Short mmCIF file of N, CA and C in Angstrom, two decimals:
data_model
loop_
_atom_site.label_atom_id
_atom_site.label_comp_id
_atom_site.label_asym_id
_atom_site.label_seq_id
_atom_site.Cartn_x
_atom_site.Cartn_y
_atom_site.Cartn_z
N HIS A 1003 -11.16 -30.78 -11.92
CA HIS A 1003 -12.15 -29.73 -11.68
C HIS A 1003 -13.32 -30.29 -10.87
N LYS A 1004 -13.31 -29.99 -9.60
CA LYS A 1004 -14.35 -30.38 -8.66
C LYS A 1004 -14.48 -31.89 -8.49
N ARG A 1005 -13.46 -32.65 -8.84
CA ARG A 1005 -13.51 -34.11 -8.69
C ARG A 1005 -12.55 -34.52 -7.58
N THR A 1006 -12.99 -34.29 -6.36
CA THR A 1006 -12.13 -34.57 -5.21
C THR A 1006 -11.87 -36.06 -5.05
N GLU A 1007 -12.82 -36.90 -5.45
CA GLU A 1007 -12.58 -38.36 -5.33
C GLU A 1007 -11.48 -38.81 -6.28
N THR A 1008 -11.33 -38.15 -7.43
CA THR A 1008 -10.24 -38.47 -8.36
C THR A 1008 -8.90 -38.07 -7.75
N ILE A 1009 -8.87 -36.93 -7.09
CA ILE A 1009 -7.64 -36.48 -6.43
C ILE A 1009 -7.26 -37.48 -5.34
N SER A 1010 -8.24 -37.91 -4.54
CA SER A 1010 -7.96 -38.89 -3.47
C SER A 1010 -7.43 -40.19 -4.04
N TRP A 1011 -8.02 -40.65 -5.16
CA TRP A 1011 -7.56 -41.89 -5.78
C TRP A 1011 -6.13 -41.74 -6.29
N LEU A 1012 -5.83 -40.61 -6.93
CA LEU A 1012 -4.47 -40.38 -7.45
C LEU A 1012 -3.44 -40.35 -6.32
N MET A 1013 -3.79 -39.69 -5.22
CA MET A 1013 -2.85 -39.60 -4.10
C MET A 1013 -2.65 -40.96 -3.44
N ALA A 1014 -3.70 -41.77 -3.39
CA ALA A 1014 -3.59 -43.11 -2.80
C ALA A 1014 -2.77 -44.04 -3.68
N ASN A 1015 -2.66 -43.73 -4.97
CA ASN A 1015 -1.94 -44.59 -5.91
C ASN A 1015 -0.64 -43.95 -6.40
N GLY A 1016 0.03 -43.22 -5.55
CA GLY A 1016 1.37 -42.70 -5.86
C GLY A 1016 1.40 -41.41 -6.65
N GLY A 1017 0.37 -40.62 -6.57
CA GLY A 1017 0.35 -39.37 -7.33
C GLY A 1017 0.85 -38.16 -6.58
N SER A 1018 1.46 -38.35 -5.43
CA SER A 1018 1.93 -37.21 -4.63
C SER A 1018 2.93 -36.31 -5.36
N PRO A 1019 3.84 -36.84 -6.17
CA PRO A 1019 4.77 -35.95 -6.89
C PRO A 1019 4.06 -34.98 -7.85
N SER A 1020 2.86 -35.32 -8.29
CA SER A 1020 2.14 -34.45 -9.23
C SER A 1020 1.66 -33.15 -8.56
N LEU A 1021 1.73 -33.06 -7.23
CA LEU A 1021 1.34 -31.82 -6.54
C LEU A 1021 2.33 -30.69 -6.79
N GLU A 1022 3.52 -31.05 -7.29
CA GLU A 1022 4.55 -30.05 -7.61
C GLU A 1022 4.61 -29.73 -9.10
N VAL A 1023 3.81 -30.40 -9.90
CA VAL A 1023 3.84 -30.20 -11.36
C VAL A 1023 3.15 -28.90 -11.70
N VAL A 1024 3.74 -28.17 -12.66
CA VAL A 1024 3.20 -26.87 -13.07
C VAL A 1024 2.64 -27.00 -14.48
N ASN A 1025 1.43 -26.48 -14.69
CA ASN A 1025 0.83 -26.53 -16.04
C ASN A 1025 1.39 -25.41 -16.90
N GLU A 1026 0.89 -25.26 -18.14
CA GLU A 1026 1.41 -24.25 -19.07
C GLU A 1026 1.19 -22.82 -18.58
N GLU A 1027 0.19 -22.61 -17.74
CA GLU A 1027 -0.11 -21.28 -17.24
C GLU A 1027 0.65 -20.96 -15.94
N GLY A 1028 1.44 -21.91 -15.45
CA GLY A 1028 2.25 -21.69 -14.26
C GLY A 1028 1.56 -22.03 -12.96
N PHE A 1029 0.49 -22.84 -13.00
CA PHE A 1029 -0.25 -23.21 -11.79
C PHE A 1029 0.04 -24.64 -11.40
N THR A 1030 0.18 -24.86 -10.09
CA THR A 1030 0.20 -26.23 -9.56
C THR A 1030 -1.26 -26.60 -9.26
N PRO A 1031 -1.55 -27.85 -8.89
CA PRO A 1031 -2.94 -28.18 -8.54
C PRO A 1031 -3.49 -27.29 -7.42
N LEU A 1032 -2.66 -26.96 -6.43
CA LEU A 1032 -3.13 -26.13 -5.33
C LEU A 1032 -3.41 -24.70 -5.79
N THR A 1033 -2.48 -24.11 -6.53
CA THR A 1033 -2.68 -22.73 -6.97
C THR A 1033 -3.77 -22.62 -8.03
N LEU A 1034 -3.95 -23.65 -8.84
CA LEU A 1034 -5.04 -23.63 -9.83
C LEU A 1034 -6.41 -23.68 -9.14
N SER A 1035 -6.53 -24.50 -8.11
CA SER A 1035 -7.80 -24.54 -7.38
C SER A 1035 -8.06 -23.21 -6.68
N ALA A 1036 -7.00 -22.53 -6.22
CA ALA A 1036 -7.17 -21.21 -5.62
C ALA A 1036 -7.60 -20.19 -6.67
N ARG A 1037 -6.99 -20.24 -7.85
CA ARG A 1037 -7.33 -19.29 -8.92
C ARG A 1037 -8.78 -19.46 -9.38
N LYS A 1038 -9.23 -20.69 -9.46
CA LYS A 1038 -10.60 -20.96 -9.91
C LYS A 1038 -11.62 -20.80 -8.80
N GLY A 1039 -11.17 -20.65 -7.56
CA GLY A 1039 -12.09 -20.48 -6.44
C GLY A 1039 -12.78 -21.76 -6.02
N LEU A 1040 -12.13 -22.90 -6.25
CA LEU A 1040 -12.70 -24.20 -5.90
C LEU A 1040 -12.23 -24.60 -4.50
N LEU A 1041 -13.01 -24.22 -3.49
CA LEU A 1041 -12.62 -24.47 -2.10
C LEU A 1041 -12.51 -25.96 -1.78
N GLY A 1042 -13.46 -26.74 -2.26
CA GLY A 1042 -13.43 -28.18 -1.99
C GLY A 1042 -12.18 -28.83 -2.56
N THR A 1043 -11.84 -28.49 -3.79
CA THR A 1043 -10.64 -29.02 -4.42
C THR A 1043 -9.39 -28.53 -3.70
N PHE A 1044 -9.40 -27.25 -3.32
CA PHE A 1044 -8.26 -26.69 -2.59
C PHE A 1044 -8.04 -27.44 -1.27
N GLN A 1045 -9.11 -27.66 -0.51
CA GLN A 1045 -8.99 -28.38 0.77
C GLN A 1045 -8.51 -29.81 0.55
N GLU A 1046 -8.99 -30.46 -0.51
CA GLU A 1046 -8.58 -31.84 -0.79
C GLU A 1046 -7.08 -31.91 -1.13
N VAL A 1047 -6.63 -31.01 -2.01
CA VAL A 1047 -5.20 -30.99 -2.37
C VAL A 1047 -4.36 -30.65 -1.15
N LEU A 1048 -4.80 -29.67 -0.37
CA LEU A 1048 -4.06 -29.26 0.82
C LEU A 1048 -3.98 -30.40 1.84
N SER A 1049 -5.04 -31.19 1.96
CA SER A 1049 -5.02 -32.30 2.92
C SER A 1049 -3.98 -33.36 2.53
N HIS A 1050 -3.67 -33.46 1.24
CA HIS A 1050 -2.66 -34.42 0.80
C HIS A 1050 -1.25 -33.84 0.88
N MET A 1051 -1.15 -32.55 1.14
CA MET A 1051 0.17 -31.92 1.28
C MET A 1051 0.59 -31.80 2.74
N GLN A 1052 -0.25 -32.24 3.65
CA GLN A 1052 0.05 -32.11 5.08
C GLN A 1052 0.91 -33.27 5.55
N SER A 1053 1.62 -33.02 6.65
CA SER A 1053 2.33 -34.11 7.32
C SER A 1053 1.81 -34.14 8.75
N VAL A 1054 1.36 -35.31 9.19
CA VAL A 1054 0.76 -35.47 10.51
C VAL A 1054 1.86 -35.66 11.55
N SER A 1055 1.86 -34.78 12.54
CA SER A 1055 2.86 -34.85 13.61
C SER A 1055 2.48 -35.87 14.66
N TRP A 1056 1.22 -35.87 15.10
CA TRP A 1056 0.74 -36.82 16.09
C TRP A 1056 -0.78 -36.95 15.98
N THR A 1057 -1.27 -38.06 16.48
CA THR A 1057 -2.72 -38.29 16.57
C THR A 1057 -3.03 -38.79 17.97
N PHE A 1058 -4.21 -38.44 18.45
CA PHE A 1058 -4.69 -38.91 19.74
C PHE A 1058 -6.20 -39.07 19.62
N GLY A 1059 -6.60 -40.30 19.37
CA GLY A 1059 -8.01 -40.56 19.14
C GLY A 1059 -8.46 -39.89 17.85
N ASP A 1060 -9.46 -39.02 17.97
CA ASP A 1060 -9.96 -38.31 16.78
C ASP A 1060 -9.16 -37.04 16.49
N LEU A 1061 -8.29 -36.63 17.39
CA LEU A 1061 -7.50 -35.41 17.20
C LEU A 1061 -6.21 -35.73 16.48
N LYS A 1062 -5.76 -34.77 15.65
CA LYS A 1062 -4.46 -34.93 15.02
C LYS A 1062 -3.83 -33.55 14.83
N MET A 1063 -2.52 -33.54 14.88
CA MET A 1063 -1.75 -32.32 14.65
C MET A 1063 -1.09 -32.46 13.29
N ALA A 1064 -1.47 -31.58 12.38
CA ALA A 1064 -0.94 -31.64 11.02
C ALA A 1064 -0.19 -30.35 10.71
N LYS A 1065 0.90 -30.49 9.95
CA LYS A 1065 1.67 -29.34 9.49
C LYS A 1065 1.55 -29.25 7.98
N TYR A 1066 1.48 -28.00 7.50
CA TYR A 1066 1.40 -27.74 6.07
C TYR A 1066 2.64 -26.99 5.63
N SER A 1067 3.17 -27.36 4.49
CA SER A 1067 4.27 -26.60 3.91
C SER A 1067 3.69 -25.31 3.32
N LEU A 1068 4.30 -24.20 3.64
CA LEU A 1068 3.83 -22.92 3.13
C LEU A 1068 4.46 -22.55 1.79
N ALA A 1069 5.23 -23.47 1.20
CA ALA A 1069 5.97 -23.16 -0.02
C ALA A 1069 5.05 -22.74 -1.16
N GLN A 1070 3.87 -23.35 -1.30
CA GLN A 1070 2.94 -22.97 -2.35
C GLN A 1070 1.84 -22.03 -1.84
N ILE A 1071 1.80 -21.82 -0.54
CA ILE A 1071 0.71 -21.03 0.05
C ILE A 1071 1.13 -19.59 0.31
N ASP A 1072 2.26 -19.39 0.95
CA ASP A 1072 2.68 -18.06 1.39
C ASP A 1072 3.50 -17.35 0.31
N THR A 1073 3.77 -16.05 0.56
CA THR A 1073 4.42 -15.21 -0.44
C THR A 1073 5.94 -15.20 -0.36
N PHE A 1074 6.53 -15.86 0.63
CA PHE A 1074 7.99 -15.87 0.75
C PHE A 1074 8.59 -16.74 -0.36
N ARG A 1075 9.89 -16.57 -0.60
CA ARG A 1075 10.58 -17.35 -1.63
C ARG A 1075 11.76 -18.09 -1.01
N ILE A 1076 11.92 -19.35 -1.45
CA ILE A 1076 13.04 -20.18 -1.01
C ILE A 1076 13.96 -20.34 -2.22
N GLN A 1077 15.23 -20.02 -2.05
CA GLN A 1077 16.16 -20.04 -3.17
C GLN A 1077 16.33 -21.42 -3.80
N GLU A 1078 16.33 -22.47 -2.96
CA GLU A 1078 16.57 -23.82 -3.47
C GLU A 1078 15.31 -24.50 -4.02
N TYR A 1079 14.16 -23.90 -3.82
CA TYR A 1079 12.89 -24.53 -4.22
C TYR A 1079 12.64 -24.23 -5.70
N ALA A 1080 12.47 -25.29 -6.50
CA ALA A 1080 12.37 -25.15 -7.96
C ALA A 1080 11.18 -24.28 -8.39
N LEU A 1081 10.04 -24.42 -7.72
CA LEU A 1081 8.87 -23.61 -8.10
C LEU A 1081 9.13 -22.12 -7.94
N HIS A 1082 9.87 -21.75 -6.92
CA HIS A 1082 10.12 -20.34 -6.66
C HIS A 1082 11.12 -19.73 -7.63
N GLN A 1083 11.82 -20.55 -8.38
CA GLN A 1083 12.78 -20.06 -9.38
C GLN A 1083 12.10 -19.76 -10.71
N ARG A 1084 10.87 -20.22 -10.88
CA ARG A 1084 10.16 -20.00 -12.14
C ARG A 1084 9.78 -18.53 -12.29
N PRO A 1085 10.00 -17.95 -13.47
CA PRO A 1085 9.57 -16.56 -13.66
C PRO A 1085 8.05 -16.46 -13.60
N GLY A 1086 7.57 -15.48 -12.90
CA GLY A 1086 6.12 -15.26 -12.80
C GLY A 1086 5.42 -16.14 -11.79
N TRP A 1087 6.17 -16.86 -10.97
CA TRP A 1087 5.54 -17.74 -9.97
C TRP A 1087 4.73 -16.91 -8.99
N MET A 1088 3.49 -17.37 -8.71
CA MET A 1088 2.63 -16.72 -7.72
C MET A 1088 2.14 -17.77 -6.75
N SER A 1089 2.20 -17.44 -5.46
CA SER A 1089 1.71 -18.35 -4.44
C SER A 1089 0.19 -18.25 -4.34
N MET A 1090 -0.40 -19.11 -3.52
CA MET A 1090 -1.85 -19.11 -3.35
C MET A 1090 -2.34 -17.77 -2.83
N VAL A 1091 -1.64 -17.20 -1.84
CA VAL A 1091 -2.06 -15.91 -1.27
C VAL A 1091 -1.99 -14.82 -2.34
N GLU A 1092 -0.92 -14.78 -3.11
CA GLU A 1092 -0.79 -13.78 -4.17
C GLU A 1092 -1.90 -13.92 -5.21
N ILE A 1093 -2.25 -15.14 -5.56
CA ILE A 1093 -3.30 -15.37 -6.55
C ILE A 1093 -4.65 -14.91 -6.02
N VAL A 1094 -4.97 -15.29 -4.79
CA VAL A 1094 -6.26 -14.92 -4.21
C VAL A 1094 -6.39 -13.41 -4.09
N VAL A 1095 -5.32 -12.73 -3.68
CA VAL A 1095 -5.37 -11.28 -3.52
C VAL A 1095 -5.40 -10.58 -4.88
N ALA A 1096 -4.53 -11.00 -5.80
CA ALA A 1096 -4.44 -10.34 -7.10
C ALA A 1096 -5.72 -10.49 -7.92
N HIS A 1097 -6.34 -11.66 -7.84
CA HIS A 1097 -7.54 -11.91 -8.65
C HIS A 1097 -8.83 -11.77 -7.85
N GLU A 1098 -8.70 -11.34 -6.59
CA GLU A 1098 -9.86 -11.10 -5.73
C GLU A 1098 -10.84 -12.28 -5.73
N VAL A 1099 -10.32 -13.44 -5.39
CA VAL A 1099 -11.13 -14.66 -5.36
C VAL A 1099 -11.97 -14.63 -4.08
N GLU A 1100 -13.26 -14.36 -4.23
CA GLU A 1100 -14.15 -14.15 -3.08
C GLU A 1100 -14.40 -15.41 -2.27
N GLU A 1101 -14.27 -16.55 -2.89
CA GLU A 1101 -14.56 -17.81 -2.20
C GLU A 1101 -13.64 -18.04 -1.00
N PHE A 1102 -12.48 -17.40 -1.00
CA PHE A 1102 -11.52 -17.60 0.09
C PHE A 1102 -11.72 -16.64 1.24
N ALA A 1103 -12.72 -15.79 1.17
CA ALA A 1103 -12.97 -14.84 2.26
C ALA A 1103 -13.32 -15.56 3.55
N SER A 1104 -13.89 -16.74 3.46
CA SER A 1104 -14.28 -17.49 4.66
C SER A 1104 -13.37 -18.68 4.93
N ASN A 1105 -12.29 -18.84 4.16
CA ASN A 1105 -11.38 -19.97 4.34
C ASN A 1105 -10.50 -19.75 5.56
N ASP A 1106 -10.48 -20.71 6.47
CA ASP A 1106 -9.76 -20.59 7.74
C ASP A 1106 -8.25 -20.48 7.54
N VAL A 1107 -7.68 -21.30 6.66
CA VAL A 1107 -6.23 -21.27 6.43
C VAL A 1107 -5.82 -19.91 5.87
N PHE A 1108 -6.55 -19.43 4.89
CA PHE A 1108 -6.24 -18.15 4.27
C PHE A 1108 -6.37 -17.00 5.27
N ASN A 1109 -7.47 -16.98 6.03
CA ASN A 1109 -7.69 -15.90 7.00
C ASN A 1109 -6.65 -15.89 8.11
N ARG A 1110 -6.28 -17.06 8.62
CA ARG A 1110 -5.26 -17.11 9.67
C ARG A 1110 -3.91 -16.62 9.15
N LEU A 1111 -3.59 -17.01 7.93
CA LEU A 1111 -2.32 -16.59 7.33
C LEU A 1111 -2.30 -15.07 7.10
N ILE A 1112 -3.38 -14.53 6.59
CA ILE A 1112 -3.44 -13.08 6.34
C ILE A 1112 -3.38 -12.30 7.66
N MET A 1113 -4.10 -12.75 8.68
CA MET A 1113 -4.07 -12.06 9.97
C MET A 1113 -2.68 -12.12 10.60
N GLU A 1114 -2.03 -13.26 10.48
CA GLU A 1114 -0.67 -13.40 11.02
C GLU A 1114 0.29 -12.45 10.30
N LYS A 1115 0.17 -12.37 8.99
CA LYS A 1115 1.04 -11.47 8.22
C LYS A 1115 0.73 -10.01 8.56
N TRP A 1116 -0.53 -9.67 8.75
CA TRP A 1116 -0.91 -8.30 9.10
C TRP A 1116 -0.33 -7.90 10.46
N GLU A 1117 -0.47 -8.80 11.45
CA GLU A 1117 0.00 -8.49 12.79
C GLU A 1117 1.52 -8.39 12.85
N ARG A 1118 2.23 -9.22 12.09
CA ARG A 1118 3.69 -9.21 12.15
C ARG A 1118 4.32 -8.14 11.27
N PHE A 1119 3.77 -7.91 10.07
CA PHE A 1119 4.44 -7.02 9.12
C PHE A 1119 3.55 -5.89 8.61
N GLY A 1120 2.33 -6.22 8.26
CA GLY A 1120 1.47 -5.27 7.56
C GLY A 1120 1.11 -4.03 8.34
N ARG A 1121 0.76 -4.19 9.59
CA ARG A 1121 0.33 -3.04 10.40
C ARG A 1121 1.47 -2.02 10.53
N ARG A 1122 2.66 -2.48 10.84
CA ARG A 1122 3.80 -1.58 11.00
C ARG A 1122 4.15 -0.92 9.65
N HIS A 1123 4.15 -1.70 8.58
CA HIS A 1123 4.46 -1.16 7.26
C HIS A 1123 3.42 -0.12 6.84
N HIS A 1124 2.16 -0.40 7.08
CA HIS A 1124 1.09 0.54 6.74
C HIS A 1124 1.21 1.83 7.55
N LEU A 1125 1.57 1.71 8.80
CA LEU A 1125 1.74 2.89 9.64
C LEU A 1125 2.94 3.72 9.19
N MET A 1126 4.08 3.06 8.97
CA MET A 1126 5.31 3.79 8.63
C MET A 1126 5.28 4.38 7.22
N PHE A 1127 4.72 3.68 6.26
CA PHE A 1127 4.81 4.13 4.87
C PHE A 1127 3.48 4.61 4.30
N GLY A 1128 2.43 4.55 5.10
CA GLY A 1128 1.13 5.01 4.63
C GLY A 1128 0.57 6.15 5.44
N ILE A 1129 0.34 5.89 6.71
CA ILE A 1129 -0.35 6.87 7.55
C ILE A 1129 0.58 8.01 7.97
N LEU A 1130 1.78 7.71 8.48
CA LEU A 1130 2.68 8.77 8.96
C LEU A 1130 3.08 9.76 7.87
N PRO A 1131 3.48 9.33 6.66
CA PRO A 1131 3.77 10.31 5.62
C PRO A 1131 2.55 11.16 5.25
N PHE A 1132 1.37 10.55 5.24
CA PHE A 1132 0.16 11.30 4.93
C PHE A 1132 -0.10 12.38 5.99
N VAL A 1133 0.03 12.02 7.26
CA VAL A 1133 -0.19 12.99 8.34
C VAL A 1133 0.86 14.10 8.27
N PHE A 1134 2.11 13.75 8.00
CA PHE A 1134 3.17 14.75 7.88
C PHE A 1134 2.87 15.74 6.75
N ARG A 1135 2.45 15.22 5.57
CA ARG A 1135 2.10 16.11 4.46
C ARG A 1135 0.89 16.97 4.80
N LEU A 1136 -0.06 16.39 5.47
CA LEU A 1136 -1.25 17.14 5.86
C LEU A 1136 -0.88 18.29 6.80
N ILE A 1137 0.02 18.06 7.74
CA ILE A 1137 0.47 19.12 8.66
C ILE A 1137 1.21 20.21 7.88
N LEU A 1138 2.10 19.81 6.96
CA LEU A 1138 2.83 20.79 6.18
C LEU A 1138 1.89 21.67 5.34
N VAL A 1139 0.94 21.04 4.68
CA VAL A 1139 -0.01 21.80 3.85
C VAL A 1139 -0.85 22.71 4.73
N SER A 1140 -1.26 22.24 5.89
CA SER A 1140 -2.06 23.06 6.80
C SER A 1140 -1.28 24.28 7.26
N PHE A 1141 0.00 24.10 7.64
CA PHE A 1141 0.83 25.23 8.04
C PHE A 1141 1.00 26.22 6.89
N TYR A 1142 1.25 25.68 5.70
CA TYR A 1142 1.43 26.55 4.53
C TYR A 1142 0.17 27.38 4.27
N LEU A 1143 -0.97 26.73 4.25
CA LEU A 1143 -2.22 27.45 4.00
C LEU A 1143 -2.52 28.46 5.10
N TYR A 1144 -2.30 28.08 6.34
CA TYR A 1144 -2.58 28.99 7.45
C TYR A 1144 -1.71 30.24 7.36
N PHE A 1145 -0.39 30.03 7.18
CA PHE A 1145 0.50 31.18 7.17
C PHE A 1145 0.35 32.03 5.91
N SER A 1146 0.08 31.40 4.75
CA SER A 1146 -0.12 32.21 3.55
C SER A 1146 -1.39 33.04 3.68
N CYS A 1147 -2.45 32.49 4.22
CA CYS A 1147 -3.68 33.26 4.44
C CYS A 1147 -3.47 34.33 5.52
N PHE A 1148 -2.76 33.99 6.58
CA PHE A 1148 -2.51 34.93 7.67
C PHE A 1148 -1.69 36.12 7.18
N LEU A 1149 -0.62 35.85 6.42
CA LEU A 1149 0.22 36.93 5.92
C LEU A 1149 -0.51 37.82 4.93
N THR A 1150 -1.28 37.21 4.04
CA THR A 1150 -2.05 38.00 3.07
C THR A 1150 -3.05 38.88 3.78
N ARG A 1151 -3.75 38.34 4.75
CA ARG A 1151 -4.74 39.12 5.49
C ARG A 1151 -4.08 40.26 6.26
N SER A 1152 -2.92 39.99 6.91
CA SER A 1152 -2.27 41.04 7.69
C SER A 1152 -1.72 42.13 6.77
N GLN A 1153 -1.22 41.79 5.60
CA GLN A 1153 -0.73 42.80 4.67
C GLN A 1153 -1.87 43.64 4.11
N GLU A 1154 -2.99 43.01 3.79
CA GLU A 1154 -4.15 43.78 3.31
C GLU A 1154 -4.66 44.71 4.39
N GLU A 1155 -4.70 44.27 5.64
CA GLU A 1155 -5.12 45.14 6.74
C GLU A 1155 -4.15 46.30 6.91
N TYR A 1156 -2.85 46.06 6.75
CA TYR A 1156 -1.85 47.11 6.88
C TYR A 1156 -2.07 48.18 5.81
N PHE A 1157 -2.36 47.73 4.55
CA PHE A 1157 -2.61 48.68 3.47
C PHE A 1157 -3.87 49.51 3.73
N ARG A 1158 -4.92 48.84 4.19
CA ARG A 1158 -6.16 49.56 4.45
C ARG A 1158 -5.99 50.62 5.54
N ASN A 1159 -5.23 50.30 6.57
CA ASN A 1159 -5.04 51.21 7.69
C ASN A 1159 -4.06 52.35 7.39
N ASN A 1160 -3.09 52.13 6.52
CA ASN A 1160 -2.03 53.10 6.32
C ASN A 1160 -2.03 53.75 4.94
N GLY A 1161 -2.97 53.50 4.12
CA GLY A 1161 -3.05 54.12 2.79
C GLY A 1161 -2.14 53.45 1.80
N GLU A 1162 -1.93 54.10 0.63
CA GLU A 1162 -1.11 53.54 -0.42
C GLU A 1162 0.37 53.60 -0.05
N HIS A 1163 1.12 52.66 -0.58
CA HIS A 1163 2.54 52.59 -0.29
C HIS A 1163 3.31 52.47 -1.59
N VAL A 1164 4.58 52.80 -1.53
CA VAL A 1164 5.44 52.64 -2.71
C VAL A 1164 6.60 51.73 -2.33
N TRP A 1165 7.14 51.07 -3.35
CA TRP A 1165 8.36 50.31 -3.15
C TRP A 1165 9.49 51.30 -2.96
N GLU A 1166 10.40 51.02 -2.06
CA GLU A 1166 11.54 51.91 -1.83
C GLU A 1166 12.38 51.97 -3.09
N GLY A 1167 12.74 53.14 -3.52
CA GLY A 1167 13.58 53.31 -4.70
C GLY A 1167 12.78 53.38 -5.99
N THR A 1168 11.45 53.40 -5.94
CA THR A 1168 10.64 53.49 -7.15
C THR A 1168 9.75 54.71 -7.06
N ASP A 1169 9.16 55.05 -8.17
CA ASP A 1169 8.25 56.18 -8.18
C ASP A 1169 6.80 55.75 -8.40
N ARG A 1170 6.54 54.46 -8.47
CA ARG A 1170 5.18 53.96 -8.71
C ARG A 1170 4.58 53.48 -7.41
N SER A 1171 3.35 53.82 -7.18
CA SER A 1171 2.69 53.37 -5.96
C SER A 1171 2.10 51.98 -6.16
N VAL A 1172 1.99 51.26 -5.07
CA VAL A 1172 1.41 49.91 -5.10
C VAL A 1172 0.09 49.97 -4.38
N GLY A 1173 -0.98 49.59 -5.05
CA GLY A 1173 -2.31 49.64 -4.45
C GLY A 1173 -2.53 48.50 -3.50
N PRO A 1174 -3.64 48.49 -2.79
CA PRO A 1174 -3.90 47.45 -1.79
C PRO A 1174 -4.15 46.08 -2.37
N THR A 1175 -4.25 45.94 -3.70
CA THR A 1175 -4.49 44.62 -4.28
C THR A 1175 -3.22 43.95 -4.76
N PHE A 1176 -2.05 44.60 -4.61
CA PHE A 1176 -0.76 44.03 -5.01
C PHE A 1176 -0.68 43.71 -6.49
N ASP A 1177 -1.39 44.43 -7.35
CA ASP A 1177 -1.38 44.03 -8.76
C ASP A 1177 -0.29 44.73 -9.56
N GLU A 1178 0.45 45.66 -9.00
CA GLU A 1178 1.54 46.30 -9.72
C GLU A 1178 2.83 46.16 -8.90
N PHE A 1179 3.84 45.63 -9.51
CA PHE A 1179 5.16 45.52 -8.87
C PHE A 1179 6.19 46.10 -9.81
N LYS A 1180 7.18 46.75 -9.26
CA LYS A 1180 8.25 47.33 -10.05
C LYS A 1180 9.43 46.37 -10.05
N PHE A 1181 9.94 46.05 -11.23
CA PHE A 1181 11.08 45.15 -11.35
C PHE A 1181 12.28 45.92 -11.89
N SER A 1182 13.46 45.52 -11.47
CA SER A 1182 14.68 46.15 -11.96
C SER A 1182 15.02 45.59 -13.33
N LEU A 1183 16.07 46.14 -13.93
CA LEU A 1183 16.46 45.70 -15.26
C LEU A 1183 16.93 44.25 -15.27
N GLU A 1184 17.48 43.75 -14.17
CA GLU A 1184 17.96 42.37 -14.12
C GLU A 1184 16.83 41.37 -13.94
N GLY A 1185 15.62 41.82 -13.76
CA GLY A 1185 14.48 40.93 -13.57
C GLY A 1185 14.27 40.56 -12.13
N LYS A 1186 15.01 41.17 -11.20
CA LYS A 1186 14.83 40.87 -9.79
C LYS A 1186 13.95 41.93 -9.17
N MET A 1187 13.15 41.54 -8.22
CA MET A 1187 12.29 42.50 -7.55
C MET A 1187 13.14 43.36 -6.62
N LEU A 1188 12.84 44.67 -6.61
CA LEU A 1188 13.57 45.57 -5.73
C LEU A 1188 13.22 45.28 -4.28
N THR A 1189 13.83 45.98 -3.39
CA THR A 1189 13.66 45.73 -1.95
C THR A 1189 12.19 45.61 -1.57
N GLU A 1190 11.91 44.79 -0.59
CA GLU A 1190 10.54 44.51 -0.19
C GLU A 1190 10.13 45.28 1.04
N ARG A 1191 10.92 46.26 1.48
CA ARG A 1191 10.53 47.06 2.62
C ARG A 1191 9.46 48.06 2.20
N TRP A 1192 8.45 48.18 3.01
CA TRP A 1192 7.40 49.14 2.72
C TRP A 1192 7.76 50.50 3.35
N VAL A 1193 7.57 51.55 2.59
CA VAL A 1193 7.85 52.89 3.08
C VAL A 1193 6.57 53.69 2.93
N ARG A 1194 6.23 54.40 3.96
CA ARG A 1194 5.00 55.18 3.92
C ARG A 1194 5.18 56.38 2.98
N ASN A 1195 4.21 56.58 2.13
CA ASN A 1195 4.24 57.69 1.16
C ASN A 1195 3.61 58.91 1.78
N ASP A 1196 4.42 59.81 2.30
CA ASP A 1196 3.90 61.03 2.95
C ASP A 1196 4.00 62.21 2.03
#
């Protein structure tokens, strides 16, 4: 906990295999530092998980394994076979760890995932179905209001009407309907009552 010099000493003295060890709560050193929001510890552990491809003076090219960082699963990787395993990204998002909002590794990974998968998924399964439902509801409301208004105007202009085959008149408010013995409404044609 916040003892980066201890981590450096352990890694210098053969402690690299301990980066894969899982505690009782299912956290590795990297995922535990992410869960607790300890950026310094996270950077220290991550620096010991890198493999340097090349160096040129003060510059170096380092690669990081995404096995504990990203949300993908590898079938042969022992950590990914554990029930309830969560990667660093899953932990930060699920527990809303604010300290990682400014972390470069986390932000680059999230932006890369958004550009490759998230934007298209959000459009296809979020925005497009919403717009389609909105159009359907708008058409339904427009036509139901339009038909009701046109029928009320027809009644006002032409007086009272009766259902064909009945002897009861239907007023302009549509509050009386004649039903047959089978429970079905009789014909819906309007006939002028002269």
